[in-house]
Short mmCIF file of C-alpha atoms in Angstrom, two decimals:
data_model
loop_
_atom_site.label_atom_id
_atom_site.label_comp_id
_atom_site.label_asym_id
_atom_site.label_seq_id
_atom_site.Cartn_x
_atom_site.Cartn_y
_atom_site.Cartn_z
CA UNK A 227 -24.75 -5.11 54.88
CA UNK A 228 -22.73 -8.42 54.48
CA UNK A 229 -23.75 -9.37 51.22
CA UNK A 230 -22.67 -5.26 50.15
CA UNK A 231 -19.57 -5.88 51.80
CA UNK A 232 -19.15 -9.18 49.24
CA UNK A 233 -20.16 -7.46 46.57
CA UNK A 234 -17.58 -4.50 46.79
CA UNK A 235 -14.23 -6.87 45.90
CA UNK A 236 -16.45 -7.63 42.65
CA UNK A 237 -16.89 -4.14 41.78
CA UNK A 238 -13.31 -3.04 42.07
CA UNK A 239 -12.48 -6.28 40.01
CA UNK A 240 -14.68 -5.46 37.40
CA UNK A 241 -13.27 -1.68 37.29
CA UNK A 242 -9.93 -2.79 37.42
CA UNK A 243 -10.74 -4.93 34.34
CA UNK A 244 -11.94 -2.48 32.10
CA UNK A 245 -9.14 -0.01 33.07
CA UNK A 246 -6.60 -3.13 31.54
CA UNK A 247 -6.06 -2.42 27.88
CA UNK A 248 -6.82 -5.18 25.69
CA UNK A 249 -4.62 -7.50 24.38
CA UNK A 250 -2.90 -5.75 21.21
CA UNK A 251 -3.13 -2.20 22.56
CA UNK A 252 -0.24 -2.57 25.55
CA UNK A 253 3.22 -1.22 24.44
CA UNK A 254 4.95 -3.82 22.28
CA UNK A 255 5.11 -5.14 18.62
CA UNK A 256 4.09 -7.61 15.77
CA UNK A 257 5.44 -9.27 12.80
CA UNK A 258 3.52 -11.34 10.26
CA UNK A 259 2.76 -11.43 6.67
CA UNK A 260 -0.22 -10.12 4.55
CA UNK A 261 -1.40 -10.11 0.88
CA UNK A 262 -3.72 -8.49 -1.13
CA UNK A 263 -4.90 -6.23 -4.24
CA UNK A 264 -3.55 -2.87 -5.65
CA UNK A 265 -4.90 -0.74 -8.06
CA UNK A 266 -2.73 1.47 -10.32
CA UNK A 267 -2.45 4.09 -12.51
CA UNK A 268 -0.20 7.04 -13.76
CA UNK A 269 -0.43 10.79 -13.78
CA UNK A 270 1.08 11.53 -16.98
CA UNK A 271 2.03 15.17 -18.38
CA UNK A 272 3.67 13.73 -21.60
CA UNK A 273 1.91 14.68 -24.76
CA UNK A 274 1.92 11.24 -26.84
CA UNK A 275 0.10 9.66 -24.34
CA UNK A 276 -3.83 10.87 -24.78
CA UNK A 277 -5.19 8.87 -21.63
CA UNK A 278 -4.31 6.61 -18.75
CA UNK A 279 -6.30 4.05 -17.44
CA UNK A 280 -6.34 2.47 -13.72
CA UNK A 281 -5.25 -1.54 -13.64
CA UNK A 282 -5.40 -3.87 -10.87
CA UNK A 283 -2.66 -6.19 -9.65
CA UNK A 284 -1.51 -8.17 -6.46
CA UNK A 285 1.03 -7.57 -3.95
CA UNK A 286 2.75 -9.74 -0.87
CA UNK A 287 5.22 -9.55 2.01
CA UNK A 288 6.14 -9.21 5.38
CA UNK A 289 5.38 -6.65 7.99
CA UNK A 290 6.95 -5.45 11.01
CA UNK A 291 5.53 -3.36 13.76
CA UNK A 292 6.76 -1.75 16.56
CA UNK A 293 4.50 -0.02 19.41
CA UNK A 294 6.60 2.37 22.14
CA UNK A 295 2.99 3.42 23.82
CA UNK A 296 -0.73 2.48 23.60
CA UNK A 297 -1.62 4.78 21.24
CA UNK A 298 1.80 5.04 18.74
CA UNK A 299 2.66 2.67 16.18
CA UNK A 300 5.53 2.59 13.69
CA UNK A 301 5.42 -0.50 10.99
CA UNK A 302 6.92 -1.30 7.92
CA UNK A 303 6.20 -3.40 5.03
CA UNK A 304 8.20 -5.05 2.54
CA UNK A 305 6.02 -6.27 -0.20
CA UNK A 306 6.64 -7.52 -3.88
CA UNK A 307 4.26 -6.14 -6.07
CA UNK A 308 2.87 -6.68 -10.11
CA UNK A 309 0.95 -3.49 -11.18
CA UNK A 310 0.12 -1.66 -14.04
CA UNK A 311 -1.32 0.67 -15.96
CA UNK A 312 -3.32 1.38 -19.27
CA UNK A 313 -2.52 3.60 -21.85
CA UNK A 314 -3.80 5.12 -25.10
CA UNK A 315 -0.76 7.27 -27.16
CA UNK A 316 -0.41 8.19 -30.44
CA UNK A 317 2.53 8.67 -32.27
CA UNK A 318 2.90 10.50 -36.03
CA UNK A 319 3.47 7.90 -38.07
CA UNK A 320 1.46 4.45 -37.04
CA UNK A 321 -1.33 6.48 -35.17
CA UNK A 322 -3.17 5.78 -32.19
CA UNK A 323 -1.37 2.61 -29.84
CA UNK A 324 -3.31 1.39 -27.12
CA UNK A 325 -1.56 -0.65 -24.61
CA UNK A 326 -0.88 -1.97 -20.80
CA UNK A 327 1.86 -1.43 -18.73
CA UNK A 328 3.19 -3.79 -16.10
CA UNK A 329 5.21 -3.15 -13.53
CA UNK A 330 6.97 -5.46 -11.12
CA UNK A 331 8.91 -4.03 -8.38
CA UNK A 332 10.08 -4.35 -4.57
CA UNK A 333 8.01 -1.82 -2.36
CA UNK A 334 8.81 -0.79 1.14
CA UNK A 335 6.35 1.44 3.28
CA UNK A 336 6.89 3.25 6.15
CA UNK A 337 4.27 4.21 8.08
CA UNK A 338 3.61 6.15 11.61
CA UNK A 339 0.31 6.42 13.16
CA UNK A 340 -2.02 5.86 16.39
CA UNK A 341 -3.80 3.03 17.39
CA UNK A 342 -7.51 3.26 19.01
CA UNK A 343 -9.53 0.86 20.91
CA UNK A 344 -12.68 -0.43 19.15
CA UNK A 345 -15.24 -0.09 21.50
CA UNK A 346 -16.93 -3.29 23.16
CA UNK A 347 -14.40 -5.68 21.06
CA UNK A 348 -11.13 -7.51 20.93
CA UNK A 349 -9.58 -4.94 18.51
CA UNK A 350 -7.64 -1.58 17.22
CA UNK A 351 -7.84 1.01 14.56
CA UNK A 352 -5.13 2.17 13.21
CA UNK A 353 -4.81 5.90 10.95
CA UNK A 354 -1.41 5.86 9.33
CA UNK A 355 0.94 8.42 7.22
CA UNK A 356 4.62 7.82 5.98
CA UNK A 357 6.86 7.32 2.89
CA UNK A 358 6.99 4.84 0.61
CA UNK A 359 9.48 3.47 -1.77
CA UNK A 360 10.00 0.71 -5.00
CA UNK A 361 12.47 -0.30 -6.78
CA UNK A 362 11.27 -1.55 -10.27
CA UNK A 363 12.35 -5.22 -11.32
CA UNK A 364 10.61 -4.92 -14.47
CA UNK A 365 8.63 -2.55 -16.50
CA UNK A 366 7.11 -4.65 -20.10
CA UNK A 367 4.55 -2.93 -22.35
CA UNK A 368 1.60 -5.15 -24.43
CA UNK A 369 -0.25 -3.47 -26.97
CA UNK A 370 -1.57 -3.25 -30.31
CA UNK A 371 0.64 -1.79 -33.18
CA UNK A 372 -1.80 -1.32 -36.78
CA UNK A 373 -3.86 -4.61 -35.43
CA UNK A 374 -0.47 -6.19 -34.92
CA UNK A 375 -0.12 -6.65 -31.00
CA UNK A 376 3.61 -6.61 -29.41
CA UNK A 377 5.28 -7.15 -26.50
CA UNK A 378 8.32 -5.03 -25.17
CA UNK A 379 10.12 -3.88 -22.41
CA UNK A 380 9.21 -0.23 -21.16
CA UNK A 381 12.40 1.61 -21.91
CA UNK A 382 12.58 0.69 -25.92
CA UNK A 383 12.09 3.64 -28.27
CA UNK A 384 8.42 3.00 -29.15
CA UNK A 385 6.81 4.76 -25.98
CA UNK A 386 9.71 7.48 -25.84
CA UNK A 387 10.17 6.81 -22.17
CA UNK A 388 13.15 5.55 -20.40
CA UNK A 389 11.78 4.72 -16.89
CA UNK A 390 12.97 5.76 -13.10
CA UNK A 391 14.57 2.26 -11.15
CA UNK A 392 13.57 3.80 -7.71
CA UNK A 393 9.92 5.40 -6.98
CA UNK A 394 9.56 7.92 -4.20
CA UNK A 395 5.60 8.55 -2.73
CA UNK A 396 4.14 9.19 0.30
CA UNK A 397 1.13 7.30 1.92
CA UNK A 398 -2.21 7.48 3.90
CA UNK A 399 -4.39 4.70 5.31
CA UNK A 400 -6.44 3.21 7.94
CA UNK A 401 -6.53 -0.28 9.00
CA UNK A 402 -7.98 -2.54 11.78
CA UNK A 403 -6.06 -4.94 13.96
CA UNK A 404 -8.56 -8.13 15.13
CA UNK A 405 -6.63 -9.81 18.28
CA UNK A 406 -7.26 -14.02 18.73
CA UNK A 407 -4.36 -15.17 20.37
CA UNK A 408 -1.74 -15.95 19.71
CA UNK A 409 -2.37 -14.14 16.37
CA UNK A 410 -4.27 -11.07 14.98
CA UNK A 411 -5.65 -10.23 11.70
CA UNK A 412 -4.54 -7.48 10.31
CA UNK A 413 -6.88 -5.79 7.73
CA UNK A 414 -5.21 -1.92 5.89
CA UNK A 415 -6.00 0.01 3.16
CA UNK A 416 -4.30 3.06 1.75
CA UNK A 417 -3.57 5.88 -1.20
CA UNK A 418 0.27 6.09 -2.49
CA UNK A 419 0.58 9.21 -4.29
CA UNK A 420 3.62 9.01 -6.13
CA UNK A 421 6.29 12.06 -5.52
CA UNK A 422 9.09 11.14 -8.51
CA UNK A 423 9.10 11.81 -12.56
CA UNK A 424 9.31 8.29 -13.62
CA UNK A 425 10.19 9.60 -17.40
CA UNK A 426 14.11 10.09 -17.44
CA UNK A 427 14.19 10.01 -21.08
CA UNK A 428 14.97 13.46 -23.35
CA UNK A 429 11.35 14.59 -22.60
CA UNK A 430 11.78 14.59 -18.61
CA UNK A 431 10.48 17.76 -18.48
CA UNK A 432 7.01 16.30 -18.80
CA UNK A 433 5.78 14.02 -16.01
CA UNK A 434 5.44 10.54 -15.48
CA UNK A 435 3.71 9.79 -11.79
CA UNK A 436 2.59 7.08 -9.86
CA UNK A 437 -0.90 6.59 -8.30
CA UNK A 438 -2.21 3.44 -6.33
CA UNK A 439 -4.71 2.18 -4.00
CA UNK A 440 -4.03 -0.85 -2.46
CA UNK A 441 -5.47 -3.34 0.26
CA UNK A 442 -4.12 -6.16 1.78
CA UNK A 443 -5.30 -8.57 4.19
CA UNK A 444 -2.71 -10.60 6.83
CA UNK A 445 -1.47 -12.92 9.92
CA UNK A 446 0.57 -11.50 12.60
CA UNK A 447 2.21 -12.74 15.80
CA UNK A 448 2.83 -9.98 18.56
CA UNK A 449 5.80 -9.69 21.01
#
């Protein structure tokens, strides 16, 4: 009966352990910075251009996350980003142009979503929605004009587009947050579907949309 009676402070330690949330999933916050890859492309209702091709670029920033419960998380990301896309138009009087946008712009995402425990390990998983916005540095076209290649910025008269500054989408995404204090890794991927006509010029009744995937990788520090 003794050796029960030790064993009983044990038990109660051991269930008061696994009723303590890990470290990461308490109400609190994070900062930190991440990098990582984004693929691009354009949904495009304007008739010169005949197809649109996906390109990949790279994007980097800061992040900043706050956590009022367990389970809710709000974070926001300021990244800098280089993207682009392909594109195959033709135009009356030189024919077909292939080319490649690239776009370089200043992207911030906000995101709400919940965070759940990984089972058995030292980590969260996050599901995320919110808006997203960018605010284009520079847009330059590269392409091939009769076997002749150029180099121009996106607005001149040759693609007939004069492009949006500010880019309005909205976001989905998952991610997973790996805690080793002091730090965690912070691992995300998610789909940007782009809300705005980009094309402002005299033909912005047709479309002009942005598309991405992207995925970063980072280092934070919570608080």
């Amino acid at each position: 009966m003794n050796g029960m009676n030790s064993l009983i402070p044990i038990f109660m330690m051991g269930f008061a352990a696994i009723q303590v949330p890990l470290k990461g999933q308490e109400p609190g916050g994070m900062f930190g910075f991440k990098a990582g890859s984004i693929t691009t492309g354009v949904y495009s209702e304007i008739p010169a251009f005949l197809n649109t091709d996906w390109r990949s670029g790279l994007s980097a920033g800061a992040f900043v996350s706050i956590d009022p419960t367990s389970t809710l998380t709000l974070r926001a990301d300021l990244l800098y980003a280089r993207r682009g896309f392909g594109f195959r138009m033709y135009d009356e009087v030189t024919g077909l142009i292939p080319g490649e946008a690239e776009v370089r712009s200043i992207e911030l995402q906000l995101d709400a979503g919940l965070r759940l425990p990984w089972p058995g390990r030292r980590a969260t998983v996050r599901v995320f929605a919110g808006p997203a916005f960018g605010y284009e540095l520079s847009c330059k076209v590269e392409g091939s004009l009769v076997g002749v290649r150029f180099e121009e910025d996106c607005d001149q008269p040759l693609l007939g587009l004069r492009t949006q500054t500010v880019d309005v989408g909205f976001s989905v995404g998952s991610g997973m947050d790996f805690h080793f204090l002091p730090v965690a890794l912070v691992v995300d991927g998610r789909y940007t579907h782009g809300l705005r006509n980009l094309n402002k010029g005299s033909d912005d009744s047709r479309s002009l949309k942005s598309r991405a995937w992207a995925f970063t990788v980072g280092v934070g520090w919570p608080f």
